[in-house]
Amino acid sequence: IHLVIRTQSGRLTKHAKSKQLKSSGVTQQSDKPIVLLWFWPKNKRFDFEDCKRLFNIDSCHLTDDKNLYSKAQGVLIFHRAIADDLSNLPTSPRPQFQRWIWFNMDSPTNTQKIPGIQGLFNLTLSYRKDADIHVRWQMRVKRPTDQYFVLPKKERLLCLFVDNNDPMTGARQSYLRELVQHIKVDIFNRSSASFSKGEDYFMTISSCKFNLAFENSTDKDYITEKLNGPLAVGTVPVVLGPPRQNYEDFIPGDSFVHVNDFPDATKLAEFLLRLDKDNETYMHYFDWRQGFSVRRHLTEEKHEFTHAICQACAHVGKAQEYRVLPDLYKWFFG
Ligand SMILES: *[C@@H]1O[C@H](CO)[C@@H](O)[C@H](O)[C@H]1NC(C)=O
Ligand SMILES: *[C@@H]1O[C@H](CO)[C@@H](O)[C@H](O)[C@H]1NC(C)=O
């Protein structure tokens, strides 16, 4: 397995110049590269200070002030917000040092091709492992200070969190329909008020022995926080998405159950019911915790893209090499 451990490296000072920055009326001295967020993704606004507070990322000056365009080293452009005629992209000439970052967290299946943007970008930001800025919640090597694992109290066997923004359709829906014929599934609405605060969300997941983590695409590397939630709190994820092998690029093979391990939903249900009675075997799904830990992801609505945007800041803060991405779509859609 390949586990990537993200470290927050110090800022690069070689190319850094002292700049006078005006932000919200306050003049401040900064030697950090500017990263301009061209669109707020889905209008989810957060405080840029959160990058420091939540991830200890402080190596760039993040801004949404388009007046800083000509000084920005990085311009982060959210794919879904680009107009079909490209009229809302920057129009002023691009400074020679500036890099445009293609920002897309959707899978190819759920991404619309906008003609004419293929040759515009220098860097990619995506969940994909081969993106320049690879964004995902990753397992980390356990630190000596991490707490010893105690299995949380279990009140439910199998749970599912559904999301209004991501309705269960297609293959996921038919699989679920079959599954509930054979095993009880406790279904919660992720979008309901009580879960908008992370505490309830993680507490509820932790009360389930298993949690269905059904992705809305089977595209390579498309593995979301649906997987992270159960791993973070001590619940075994039952996944549907890319093949098992692809999951094992990111997490140990004995930390989850894959629906493809079984010929059909009936057999999966039988397996889970059997594990419900066999605690010793069940507990082996947590053996990975001796070596790794998982951090809780951000659950507040406004933070949907915070992690990604902060990662872009960290990247621009350290990497400076010249780069041209010849054909974005060839890379992304294959
Ligand atoms: C797929 O899931 C993602 C993340 O949950 C969501 O943002 C996106 O809108 C979903 N796409 C579709 C087509 O349902
Ligand atoms: C970024 O990409 C554009 C378009 O391919 C190219 O003209 C420009 O020189 C690149 N800039 C950097 C700093 O890599």
Coordinates of C-alpha atoms and ligand atoms in Angstrom, one line a residue:
I1 CA 0.0 0.0 0.0
H2 CA 1.0 3.5 -0.6
L3 CA 0.4 6.0 2.2
V4 CA 1.2 9.5 1.6
I5 CA 2.0 11.5 4.6
R6 CA 1.5 15.2 4.2
T7 CA 3.8 17.4 6.1
Q8 CA 3.4 21.1 6.3
S9 CA 6.8 22.3 5.1
G10 CA 8.2 25.6 5.9
R11 CA 7.6 28.4 3.4
L12 CA 10.1 29.0 0.6
T13 CA 11.9 32.2 1.0
K14 CA 14.3 32.0 -1.9
H15 CA 11.9 33.7 -4.4
A16 CA 10.0 35.6 -1.8
K17 CA 10.0 39.3 -2.0
S18 CA 8.8 41.8 0.4
K19 CA 5.5 43.3 -0.7
Q20 CA 3.2 45.9 0.6
L21 CA -0.2 44.4 0.8
K22 CA -3.4 46.2 1.4
S23 CA -6.1 44.0 2.8
S24 CA -9.3 45.3 4.4
G25 CA -7.7 48.7 4.8
V26 CA -4.8 47.5 6.8
T27 CA -1.4 47.7 5.3
Q28 CA 0.8 44.8 6.2
Q29 CA 4.2 43.6 5.4
S30 CA 4.3 40.2 3.7
D31 CA 6.8 38.1 1.9
K32 CA 4.4 35.4 1.0
P33 CA 3.2 34.6 -2.5
I34 CA -0.4 35.7 -3.3
V35 CA -3.0 33.1 -4.2
L36 CA -6.1 34.6 -5.6
L37 CA -9.3 32.6 -5.3
W38 CA -11.1 33.7 -8.5
F39 CA -14.5 32.2 -7.6
W40 CA -15.9 31.1 -4.3
P41 CA -16.8 27.5 -5.0
K42 CA -20.6 27.1 -4.7
N43 CA -20.5 30.3 -2.8
K44 CA -19.1 28.6 0.3
R45 CA -17.2 31.3 2.0
F46 CA -14.9 30.8 4.9
D47 CA -12.3 32.9 6.8
F48 CA -8.9 32.5 5.1
E49 CA -7.4 32.6 8.6
D50 CA -8.8 29.1 8.9
C51 CA -5.9 27.6 6.9
K52 CA -3.6 28.6 9.7
R53 CA -6.0 27.7 12.5
L54 CA -7.1 24.3 11.1
F55 CA -4.1 23.1 9.1
N56 CA -1.2 25.2 10.2
I57 CA -0.9 26.4 6.6
D58 CA 0.4 29.9 6.4
S59 CA 2.8 30.0 3.5
C60 CA 0.7 32.1 1.1
H61 CA -1.4 35.2 1.2
L62 CA -4.9 34.0 0.2
T63 CA -7.3 36.5 -1.2
D64 CA -10.5 36.9 -3.2
D65 CA -9.6 40.5 -4.1
K66 CA -9.4 40.6 -7.9
N67 CA -7.5 43.8 -7.7
L68 CA -4.5 41.7 -6.7
Y69 CA -4.6 39.8 -9.9
S70 CA -1.5 41.2 -11.4
K71 CA 0.5 40.4 -8.3
A72 CA -0.9 36.9 -7.8
Q73 CA 1.5 33.9 -8.2
G74 CA -1.4 31.5 -8.2
V75 CA -4.9 32.0 -9.4
L76 CA -7.3 29.3 -8.3
I77 CA -10.1 28.7 -10.7
F78 CA -13.1 26.5 -9.8
H79 CA -14.1 24.6 -12.8
R80 CA -17.8 24.4 -12.2
A81 CA -18.0 28.2 -12.0
I82 CA -16.5 28.9 -15.4
A83 CA -19.0 30.3 -17.8
D84 CA -19.5 28.4 -21.1
D85 CA -18.2 31.3 -23.1
L86 CA -15.3 31.8 -20.7
S87 CA -16.4 35.4 -20.1
N88 CA -15.9 35.3 -16.4
L89 CA -12.2 34.2 -16.5
P90 CA -9.5 36.8 -16.0
T91 CA -9.1 39.0 -19.1
S92 CA -6.0 41.1 -18.2
P93 CA -2.7 39.7 -19.5
R94 CA -1.2 37.0 -17.4
P95 CA 2.0 38.0 -15.6
Q96 CA 4.8 35.7 -16.6
F97 CA 5.3 34.3 -13.1
Q98 CA 1.6 33.6 -12.6
R99 CA 0.2 30.1 -12.5
W100 CA -3.4 29.2 -13.0
I101 CA -4.7 26.3 -11.0
W102 CA -7.6 24.1 -12.3
F103 CA -9.7 23.4 -9.3
N104 CA -12.1 20.5 -9.6
M105 CA -13.2 18.0 -6.9
D106 CA -15.7 16.2 -9.0
S107 CA -15.2 12.9 -10.9
P108 CA -14.9 12.8 -14.7
T109 CA -18.4 11.3 -14.7
N110 CA -19.8 14.4 -12.9
T111 CA -17.6 17.0 -14.7
Q112 CA -18.9 19.0 -17.6
K113 CA -16.4 19.7 -20.4
I114 CA -16.2 23.4 -21.1
P115 CA -14.6 23.9 -24.5
G116 CA -11.6 26.1 -24.8
I117 CA -10.0 25.8 -21.4
Q118 CA -7.6 23.0 -22.1
G119 CA -4.5 25.1 -22.7
L120 CA -5.0 27.7 -20.0
F121 CA -3.8 26.0 -16.9
N122 CA -0.4 25.3 -15.2
L123 CA -1.5 23.1 -12.3
T124 CA -4.3 20.8 -11.4
L125 CA -6.0 20.5 -8.0
S126 CA -8.1 17.4 -7.6
Y127 CA -8.8 14.3 -5.5
R128 CA -6.8 12.4 -8.1
K129 CA -3.5 11.0 -6.9
D130 CA -1.7 12.2 -10.1
A131 CA -2.9 15.8 -9.7
D132 CA -0.3 18.5 -8.9
I133 CA -2.2 19.3 -5.8
H134 CA -3.7 16.1 -4.5
V135 CA -6.4 16.8 -2.0
R136 CA -7.8 14.1 0.3
W137 CA -8.1 13.2 4.0
Q138 CA -5.3 10.8 4.4
M139 CA -4.2 8.3 7.0
R140 CA -1.2 9.5 8.9
V141 CA 1.5 7.6 10.7
K142 CA 0.4 7.3 14.3
R143 CA 2.2 9.6 16.6
P144 CA 3.3 8.4 20.1
T145 CA 0.9 11.0 21.6
D146 CA -2.2 9.6 19.8
Q147 CA -4.7 7.9 22.1
Y148 CA -5.0 4.2 22.5
F149 CA -8.0 3.0 20.5
V150 CA -11.1 2.0 22.5
L151 CA -14.0 0.8 20.4
P152 CA -16.9 3.3 20.8
K153 CA -20.2 2.0 22.2
K154 CA -22.2 0.4 19.4
E155 CA -25.9 0.8 19.2
R156 CA -26.6 0.0 15.6
L157 CA -25.3 -2.5 13.1
L158 CA -25.4 -0.8 9.8
C159 CA -25.8 2.9 9.0
L160 CA -26.1 5.2 6.0
F161 CA -25.9 8.9 5.7
V162 CA -27.7 10.4 2.7
D163 CA -27.1 13.9 1.4
N164 CA -29.6 16.1 -0.3
N165 CA -26.9 17.3 -2.6
D166 CA -25.9 13.8 -3.6
P167 CA -29.1 11.7 -4.0
M168 CA -28.7 8.0 -4.1
T169 CA -29.3 7.1 -7.7
G170 CA -28.3 4.4 -10.2
A171 CA -26.2 1.5 -9.1
R172 CA -26.0 2.7 -5.5
Q173 CA -29.8 2.9 -5.3
S174 CA -30.4 -0.5 -6.7
Y175 CA -27.7 -2.1 -4.5
L176 CA -29.3 -0.4 -1.4
R177 CA -32.7 -1.6 -2.3
E178 CA -31.5 -5.2 -2.4
L179 CA -29.5 -4.8 0.7
V180 CA -32.4 -3.6 2.9
Q181 CA -34.3 -6.7 2.1
H182 CA -31.8 -8.7 4.1
I183 CA -30.4 -6.4 6.8
K184 CA -31.6 -3.4 8.8
V185 CA -30.0 -0.1 7.6
D186 CA -30.4 2.9 9.8
I187 CA -30.6 5.9 7.4
F188 CA -29.8 9.4 8.5
N189 CA -30.1 12.6 6.5
R190 CA -26.7 14.2 6.4
S191 CA -28.2 17.6 5.5
S192 CA -30.5 17.7 8.5
A193 CA -29.9 20.5 11.0
S194 CA -28.7 18.2 13.8
F195 CA -25.8 17.0 11.6
S196 CA -24.6 20.4 10.4
K197 CA -22.5 20.5 13.5
G198 CA -19.8 17.8 13.2
E199 CA -20.2 16.5 16.8
D200 CA -23.5 14.8 16.1
Y201 CA -22.4 13.5 12.8
F202 CA -19.3 11.8 14.1
M203 CA -21.1 10.6 17.3
T204 CA -23.8 9.0 15.3
I205 CA -21.4 7.3 12.9
S206 CA -19.4 6.0 15.8
S207 CA -22.5 4.3 17.2
C208 CA -22.7 2.1 14.2
K209 CA -20.6 -1.1 13.7
F210 CA -20.6 -0.5 9.9
N211 CA -21.3 2.5 7.8
L212 CA -22.1 2.4 4.1
A213 CA -19.8 4.7 2.2
F214 CA -21.3 4.6 -1.3
E215 CA -19.6 7.0 -3.8
N216 CA -21.5 8.5 -6.7
S217 CA -18.9 7.4 -9.2
T218 CA -16.6 4.5 -9.7
D219 CA -13.9 6.6 -11.4
K220 CA -10.3 6.0 -10.3
D221 CA -9.3 7.6 -7.0
Y222 CA -12.8 9.0 -6.4
I223 CA -12.9 8.2 -2.7
T224 CA -14.4 11.0 -0.5
E225 CA -15.0 11.9 3.1
K226 CA -17.7 9.2 3.1
L227 CA -14.8 6.9 3.8
N228 CA -13.0 9.2 6.1
G229 CA -15.8 9.7 8.6
P230 CA -16.1 6.0 9.7
L231 CA -12.4 5.5 9.8
A232 CA -11.9 8.5 11.9
V233 CA -14.3 7.4 14.6
G234 CA -13.9 3.7 14.9
T235 CA -16.5 2.3 12.5
V236 CA -15.9 -0.1 9.6
P237 CA -16.7 1.4 6.2
V238 CA -18.6 -0.7 3.7
V239 CA -17.6 0.8 0.4
L240 CA -19.0 1.0 -3.1
G241 CA -17.0 3.0 -5.6
P242 CA -13.8 2.3 -7.5
P243 CA -12.4 -1.3 -7.2
R244 CA -10.9 -2.6 -4.0
Q245 CA -7.4 -2.3 -5.4
N246 CA -7.8 1.4 -5.8
Y247 CA -8.9 1.8 -2.2
E248 CA -5.8 -0.1 -1.2
D249 CA -3.7 2.6 -2.8
F250 CA -4.8 4.8 0.1
I251 CA -5.8 2.7 3.1
P252 CA -4.9 -0.8 4.4
G253 CA -6.9 -3.7 2.8
D254 CA -8.1 -4.9 6.2
S255 CA -9.7 -1.6 7.3
F256 CA -12.8 -1.9 5.2
V257 CA -15.4 -4.1 3.5
H258 CA -15.9 -3.7 -0.3
V259 CA -19.2 -4.6 -1.8
N260 CA -17.3 -6.3 -4.7
D261 CA -15.9 -8.8 -2.2
F262 CA -19.4 -10.5 -2.4
P263 CA -21.4 -11.8 -5.4
D264 CA -24.4 -9.8 -4.3
A265 CA -26.1 -7.8 -1.6
T266 CA -27.6 -10.9 0.0
K267 CA -24.1 -12.3 0.6
L268 CA -22.8 -9.0 2.0
A269 CA -25.8 -8.9 4.4
E270 CA -25.0 -12.4 5.6
F271 CA -21.4 -11.6 6.1
L272 CA -22.2 -8.4 8.2
L273 CA -24.7 -10.3 10.3
R274 CA -22.1 -13.0 10.9
L275 CA -19.6 -10.4 12.0
D276 CA -22.1 -8.9 14.3
K277 CA -21.9 -12.2 16.3
D278 CA -18.1 -12.6 16.0
N279 CA -16.5 -9.8 17.9
E280 CA -13.0 -11.2 17.5
T281 CA -13.1 -11.1 13.8
Y282 CA -14.8 -7.7 13.8
M283 CA -12.0 -6.2 15.9
H284 CA -9.4 -7.2 13.4
Y285 CA -10.8 -4.4 11.2
F286 CA -9.1 -2.0 13.6
D287 CA -5.6 -3.5 13.6
W288 CA -4.4 -0.8 11.3
R289 CA -4.8 1.7 14.1
Q290 CA -1.6 0.3 15.7
G291 CA 0.3 2.1 12.9
F292 CA -2.0 4.9 11.6
S293 CA -4.5 7.5 12.6
V294 CA -7.2 9.3 10.7
R295 CA -8.2 12.9 11.3
R296 CA -11.9 14.0 11.3
H297 CA -12.7 16.0 8.2
L298 CA -14.5 19.3 8.3
T299 CA -18.2 18.9 8.2
E300 CA -19.6 22.4 8.3
E301 CA -21.2 23.4 5.0
K302 CA -19.1 26.4 4.5
H303 CA -16.0 24.3 4.9
E304 CA -16.7 22.0 1.9
F305 CA -13.7 23.4 0.0
T306 CA -11.5 24.8 2.8
H307 CA -9.1 21.9 2.9
A308 CA -8.6 22.1 -0.9
I309 CA -8.0 25.8 -0.9
C310 CA -5.6 25.6 1.9
Q311 CA -3.7 22.9 0.1
A312 CA -3.4 25.1 -2.9
C313 CA -1.9 27.8 -0.6
A314 CA 0.6 25.3 0.8
H315 CA 1.6 24.2 -2.7
V316 CA 2.1 27.7 -4.1
G317 CA 4.0 28.6 -1.0
K318 CA 6.7 26.0 -1.7
A319 CA 6.8 25.0 -5.4
Q320 CA 7.9 27.5 -8.0
E321 CA 8.9 25.7 -11.1
Y322 CA 7.7 26.7 -14.5
R323 CA 5.0 24.4 -15.8
V324 CA 2.6 24.1 -18.7
L325 CA -0.2 21.6 -18.8
P326 CA -0.6 20.8 -22.5
D327 CA -4.0 19.1 -22.5
L328 CA -6.1 19.2 -19.3
Y329 CA -8.9 17.1 -20.6
K330 CA -6.7 14.4 -22.0
W331 CA -5.2 14.1 -18.5
F332 CA -8.5 14.2 -16.7
F333 CA -10.9 12.3 -18.9
G334 CA -8.2 9.9 -20.3
Ligands
LIG1 C1 -21.5 13.4 -6.1 O1 -21.0 13.6 -4.8 C2 -20.4 14.8 -4.5 C3 -19.9 14.7 -3.1 O2 -20.7 14.2 -2.2 C4 -21.4 16.0 -4.7 O3 -20.7 17.2 -4.5 C5 -21.9 15.9 -6.2 O4 -22.8 16.9 -6.4 C6 -22.5 14.5 -6.5 N1 -22.8 14.5 -7.9 C7 -24.0 14.1 -8.3 C8 -24.2 14.1 -9.8 O5 -24.9 13.7 -7.6
LIG2 C1 1.3 28.7 -17.5 O1 0.7 28.2 -18.6 C2 0.5 29.1 -19.7 C3 -0.4 28.5 -20.7 O2 0.1 27.3 -21.1 C4 1.9 29.5 -20.2 O3 1.8 30.4 -21.3 C5 2.7 30.1 -19.1 O4 4.0 30.4 -19.5 C6 2.8 29.2 -17.9 N1 3.4 29.9 -16.7 C7 4.1 29.3 -15.8 C8 4.7 30.3 -14.8 O5 4.4 28.2 -15.7

